[in-house]
Coordinates of C-alpha atoms in Angstrom, one line a residue:
Chain A
X1 CA 226.8 155.7 61.7
X2 CA 229.4 154.4 59.4
X3 CA 228.4 153.6 55.8
X4 CA 229.0 150.5 53.7
X5 CA 232.6 149.7 53.3
X6 CA 234.2 147.6 50.6
X7 CA 237.7 146.2 50.4
X8 CA 239.9 146.3 48.5
X9 CA 239.0 149.5 46.5
X10 CA 241.1 148.5 43.5
X11 CA 242.3 145.1 42.3
X12 CA 244.3 143.9 39.3
X13 CA 244.2 140.2 38.4
X14 CA 245.0 138.1 35.4
X15 CA 242.8 135.7 33.5
X16 CA 242.2 132.4 35.1
X17 CA 242.8 133.7 38.6
X18 CA 240.2 134.0 41.3
X19 CA 239.3 137.0 43.5
X20 CA 237.5 137.6 46.7
X21 CA 235.8 140.9 47.5
X22 CA 234.6 142.0 50.9
X23 CA 231.7 144.1 52.0
X24 CA 230.8 145.3 55.5
X25 CA 227.2 146.6 55.8
X26 CA 225.9 149.4 57.8
X27 CA 225.5 148.4 61.5
X28 CA 222.2 146.7 62.0
X29 CA 221.6 145.9 58.4
X30 CA 221.2 142.2 57.7
X31 CA 220.7 142.2 53.9
X32 CA 223.6 142.6 51.5
X33 CA 223.2 142.7 47.7
X34 CA 226.0 142.7 45.1
X35 CA 226.0 144.4 41.7
X36 CA 228.3 144.5 38.8
X37 CA 228.7 147.7 36.8
X38 CA 230.2 147.9 33.4
X39 CA 230.0 150.5 30.7
X40 CA 228.3 148.1 28.3
X41 CA 225.8 146.4 30.6
X42 CA 225.3 149.0 33.3
X43 CA 224.4 148.1 36.8
X44 CA 223.3 144.4 37.1
X45 CA 222.2 142.5 40.2
X46 CA 224.3 139.5 41.2
X47 CA 222.8 138.2 44.4
X48 CA 221.4 139.1 47.8
X49 CA 222.2 137.5 51.1
X50 CA 220.2 137.7 54.3
X51 CA 220.9 135.9 57.6
X52 CA 223.8 134.0 55.9
X53 CA 221.5 132.6 53.2
X54 CA 221.3 133.6 49.6
X55 CA 217.8 134.9 49.2
X56 CA 217.9 136.1 45.6
X57 CA 220.1 135.6 42.5
X58 CA 220.6 137.3 39.2
X59 CA 221.6 135.9 35.9
X60 CA 225.3 135.3 36.3
X61 CA 227.3 132.2 35.8
X62 CA 228.3 129.9 38.6
X63 CA 231.8 131.4 38.7
X64 CA 230.2 134.2 40.7
X65 CA 229.4 133.2 44.2
X66 CA 229.1 134.8 47.6
X67 CA 228.5 134.2 51.2
X68 CA 227.5 136.0 54.3
X69 CA 228.8 135.7 57.8
X70 CA 226.9 135.8 61.1
X71 CA 227.9 139.5 61.6
X72 CA 226.3 140.2 58.2
X73 CA 229.6 140.9 56.5
X74 CA 229.6 139.5 53.0
X75 CA 232.2 138.2 50.5
X76 CA 231.9 137.7 46.8
X77 CA 234.1 135.4 44.9
X78 CA 234.8 135.2 41.2
X79 CA 236.7 132.1 40.0
X80 CA 238.5 131.6 36.6
X81 CA 238.5 135.3 35.8
X82 CA 237.8 136.5 32.3
X83 CA 238.6 139.8 30.7
X84 CA 234.9 140.6 30.7
X85 CA 234.8 140.4 34.5
X86 CA 236.6 143.8 34.6
X87 CA 234.0 146.0 36.3
X88 CA 233.1 148.0 39.3
X89 CA 231.6 145.7 41.9
X90 CA 229.2 147.3 44.3
X91 CA 227.6 146.0 47.4
X92 CA 224.6 147.5 49.1
X93 CA 223.1 146.9 52.5
X94 CA 219.6 147.2 53.8
X95 CA 217.7 146.4 56.9
X96 CA 216.5 143.3 55.3
X97 CA 212.9 143.1 56.4
X98 CA 211.7 142.6 52.9
X99 CA 212.2 144.1 49.4
X100 CA 210.9 147.5 50.6
X101 CA 214.0 148.7 52.4
X102 CA 216.2 151.4 51.0
X103 CA 219.6 150.0 49.8
X104 CA 222.7 151.9 50.7
X105 CA 225.7 151.4 48.4
X106 CA 229.3 151.2 49.2
X107 CA 232.1 152.9 47.1
X108 CA 232.7 149.7 45.1
X109 CA 235.8 147.6 44.2
X110 CA 237.3 148.3 40.8
X111 CA 238.5 145.0 39.4
X112 CA 240.7 144.9 36.3
X113 CA 241.4 141.6 34.7
X114 CA 244.4 141.5 32.4
Chain B
X1 CA 208.6 144.9 36.7
X2 CA 207.7 148.1 34.9
X3 CA 210.3 149.3 32.4
X4 CA 211.5 152.8 32.9
X5 CA 212.4 155.3 30.2
X6 CA 214.3 158.5 30.9
X7 CA 216.4 160.9 28.8
X8 CA 220.0 159.8 28.2
X9 CA 221.4 163.2 29.0
X10 CA 220.5 166.8 30.1
X11 CA 222.4 170.0 30.5
X12 CA 221.7 172.8 32.9
X13 CA 223.4 175.8 34.5
X14 CA 224.2 176.5 38.1
X15 CA 221.3 177.9 40.0
X16 CA 218.7 176.6 37.7
X17 CA 216.0 174.1 38.7
X18 CA 216.3 170.8 36.9
X19 CA 213.4 168.4 36.2
X20 CA 214.1 164.9 35.0
X21 CA 211.1 162.9 33.8
X22 CA 210.8 159.2 33.8
X23 CA 208.1 157.2 32.2
X24 CA 206.9 153.8 33.6
X25 CA 203.8 153.0 31.7
X26 CA 203.3 149.5 33.1
X27 CA 203.6 150.4 36.7
X28 CA 201.7 148.1 39.0
X29 CA 199.7 148.8 42.2
X30 CA 202.5 147.5 44.5
X31 CA 205.3 149.5 42.7
X32 CA 207.1 152.4 44.2
X33 CA 209.3 154.9 42.3
X34 CA 212.8 155.5 43.6
X35 CA 215.6 157.7 42.3
X36 CA 219.3 157.2 42.8
X37 CA 222.3 159.5 42.0
X38 CA 225.7 158.2 41.0
X39 CA 229.0 160.0 40.7
X40 CA 231.8 158.4 38.6
X41 CA 233.5 155.4 40.3
X42 CA 231.1 155.6 43.3
X43 CA 228.1 153.6 44.4
X44 CA 224.6 155.0 43.7
X45 CA 223.1 157.2 46.5
X46 CA 219.4 157.1 47.4
X47 CA 217.7 160.4 46.7
X48 CA 214.0 160.0 47.1
X49 CA 211.1 157.5 46.9
X50 CA 207.4 158.0 46.4
X51 CA 204.2 156.3 45.6
X52 CA 201.9 159.1 44.4
X53 CA 201.4 162.9 44.5
X54 CA 204.4 164.8 45.8
X55 CA 207.3 163.9 48.1
X56 CA 209.9 166.4 49.2
X57 CA 213.1 166.0 51.2
X58 CA 216.2 168.2 51.8
X59 CA 217.7 167.2 48.5
X60 CA 214.9 166.9 45.9
X61 CA 211.2 166.7 45.2
X62 CA 209.4 163.9 43.4
X63 CA 206.1 164.5 41.5
X64 CA 203.9 161.6 40.6
X65 CA 200.7 162.2 38.7
X66 CA 197.5 160.4 39.5
X67 CA 197.9 157.7 36.8
X68 CA 201.5 157.1 38.1
X69 CA 202.7 156.3 34.5
X70 CA 205.5 158.9 34.9
X71 CA 207.4 160.7 37.6
X72 CA 209.5 163.8 37.7
X73 CA 212.5 164.4 39.9
X74 CA 213.1 168.0 40.6
X75 CA 216.4 169.4 41.8
X76 CA 216.2 173.0 43.0
X77 CA 219.1 175.4 42.2
X78 CA 221.6 172.9 41.0
X79 CA 225.3 173.4 41.5
X80 CA 228.3 171.9 39.7
X81 CA 228.5 169.1 42.3
X82 CA 225.1 167.9 41.1
X83 CA 226.7 166.7 37.9
X84 CA 226.0 162.9 38.0
X85 CA 223.9 160.1 36.6
X86 CA 220.4 159.9 37.9
X87 CA 218.5 156.6 37.8
X88 CA 214.8 156.2 38.0
X89 CA 213.7 152.7 39.4
X90 CA 210.4 151.0 39.9
X91 CA 210.5 148.8 43.1
X92 CA 207.8 146.2 43.7
X93 CA 206.8 145.6 47.3
X94 CA 205.6 142.3 48.5
X95 CA 206.8 140.3 45.5
X96 CA 209.5 138.4 47.4
X97 CA 212.1 139.6 44.9
X98 CA 214.3 140.9 47.7
X99 CA 217.4 142.9 47.3
X100 CA 217.2 143.3 43.6
X101 CA 217.2 146.8 42.1
X102 CA 216.8 147.1 38.3
X103 CA 218.8 150.0 36.9
X104 CA 218.2 151.4 33.5
X105 CA 220.6 153.6 31.6
X106 CA 220.0 156.6 33.7
X107 CA 220.2 160.3 32.8
X108 CA 223.5 162.0 32.8
X109 CA 223.1 165.5 34.1
X110 CA 225.8 168.0 33.2
X111 CA 225.7 171.2 35.2
X112 CA 227.6 174.1 33.7
X113 CA 229.0 177.2 35.3

């Protein structure tokens, strides 16, 4: 079974631009969570989607948003990019029955904001 | 959720057994202990999960004492490829806090030849 895939793997943007990242979960998984990883803050939870609905949200500003499609694929959008948004963005998929499912992570998208 | 504390770094040599201990003094009845491994510029990889006593899989063993205030991840006969960051997490079941894993600083394991 194919793992979680994320595209693109690397991205360079400039301040003020916006960016969209994509995540394809493992087949059959309906939950997709997004995380930001930086050297200073570590791994931080952004939000989780299940059945096209945001089910949980972390403490990030409204510039960070996401959505999920009917095939469970998810996108994350960051608007008005700031230098501090440079990070590894990870998505994880799970079966989605509840908060007990093992999360399987993708390889991440490395975003650099100049 | 229970806060976890684990050593920032550990060194070992190839072929040795490595034990990484995590403390979670405020663990609750509904909490499970999960360990993830992460290599640089990759996503974390699930290693093992347990509730109490001992759990073993093809990769590692997890020992949890009766009071569950700590847990120990045991990696048998490590190799250079086991050099990574290891995260101990406490996951609460039934709280409705879906999809959210709380990662601490992790333990950077360096395996030397």
